[in-house]
Amino acid sequence: MRACKEIRADVERLHVGVFTGPAGAFCQRTELSQPQKALFIKLKITEPPRVINATPATV
């Protein structure tokens, strides 16, 4: 069994980046590591979507 400290460290490695360009902007999370995927499965939680938000540029 993994310690709470290790589980917390795995979760804290999840990040969201904001990317902008001529077509608009979007927020994307980092890829899930195998320990992160296993944690979501064990807790029966759906993993967060890869792309969180997308906003097209206005003309």
Coordinates of C-alpha atoms in Angstrom, one line a residue:
M1 CA 0.0 0.0 0.0
R2 CA 1.3 3.5 -0.9
A3 CA 1.7 6.2 1.8
C4 CA -0.5 9.3 1.7
K5 CA 2.6 11.3 1.1
E6 CA 3.4 9.4 -2.1
I7 CA -0.2 9.7 -3.3
R8 CA -0.2 13.4 -2.7
A9 CA 3.1 13.8 -4.5
D10 CA 1.6 12.0 -7.6
V11 CA -1.5 14.2 -7.6
E12 CA 0.5 17.4 -7.2
R13 CA 2.4 16.5 -10.4
L14 CA -0.8 17.2 -12.4
H15 CA -0.7 20.6 -14.0
V16 CA -2.8 22.6 -16.4
G17 CA -1.1 24.8 -19.1
V18 CA -2.8 27.7 -20.9
F19 CA -1.9 27.9 -24.6
T20 CA -2.8 30.8 -26.9
G21 CA -2.3 31.5 -30.6
P22 CA -3.9 33.0 -33.6
A23 CA -6.8 30.5 -33.6
G24 CA -7.6 31.0 -29.9
A25 CA -6.7 29.6 -26.5
F26 CA -7.1 26.3 -24.7
C27 CA -6.2 24.8 -21.3
Q28 CA -4.6 21.3 -21.3
R29 CA -3.6 19.1 -18.5
T30 CA -0.4 17.0 -18.3
E31 CA -0.4 13.4 -19.4
L32 CA -1.3 11.0 -16.5
S33 CA 1.5 8.9 -15.2
Q34 CA 0.8 5.2 -14.5
P35 CA 0.5 5.8 -10.7
Q36 CA -1.9 8.6 -11.4
K37 CA -4.0 6.4 -13.7
A38 CA -4.0 3.6 -11.1
L39 CA -5.2 6.1 -8.4
F40 CA -8.1 7.3 -10.5
I41 CA -9.1 3.6 -11.2
K42 CA -8.8 2.5 -7.6
L43 CA -10.9 5.5 -6.4
K44 CA -13.4 4.9 -9.2
I45 CA -12.9 8.5 -10.4
T46 CA -13.1 9.4 -14.1
E47 CA -9.8 11.0 -15.1
P48 CA -10.0 14.6 -16.0
P49 CA -10.3 15.5 -19.7
R50 CA -7.0 16.3 -21.5
V51 CA -8.3 19.6 -22.9
I52 CA -10.2 21.5 -20.2
N53 CA -11.3 24.6 -22.1
A54 CA -11.0 25.9 -25.6
T55 CA -11.9 29.4 -26.8
P56 CA -11.7 30.3 -30.5
A57 CA -10.3 33.6 -31.4
T58 CA -12.8 36.3 -32.3
V59 CA -12.5 38.0 -35.7

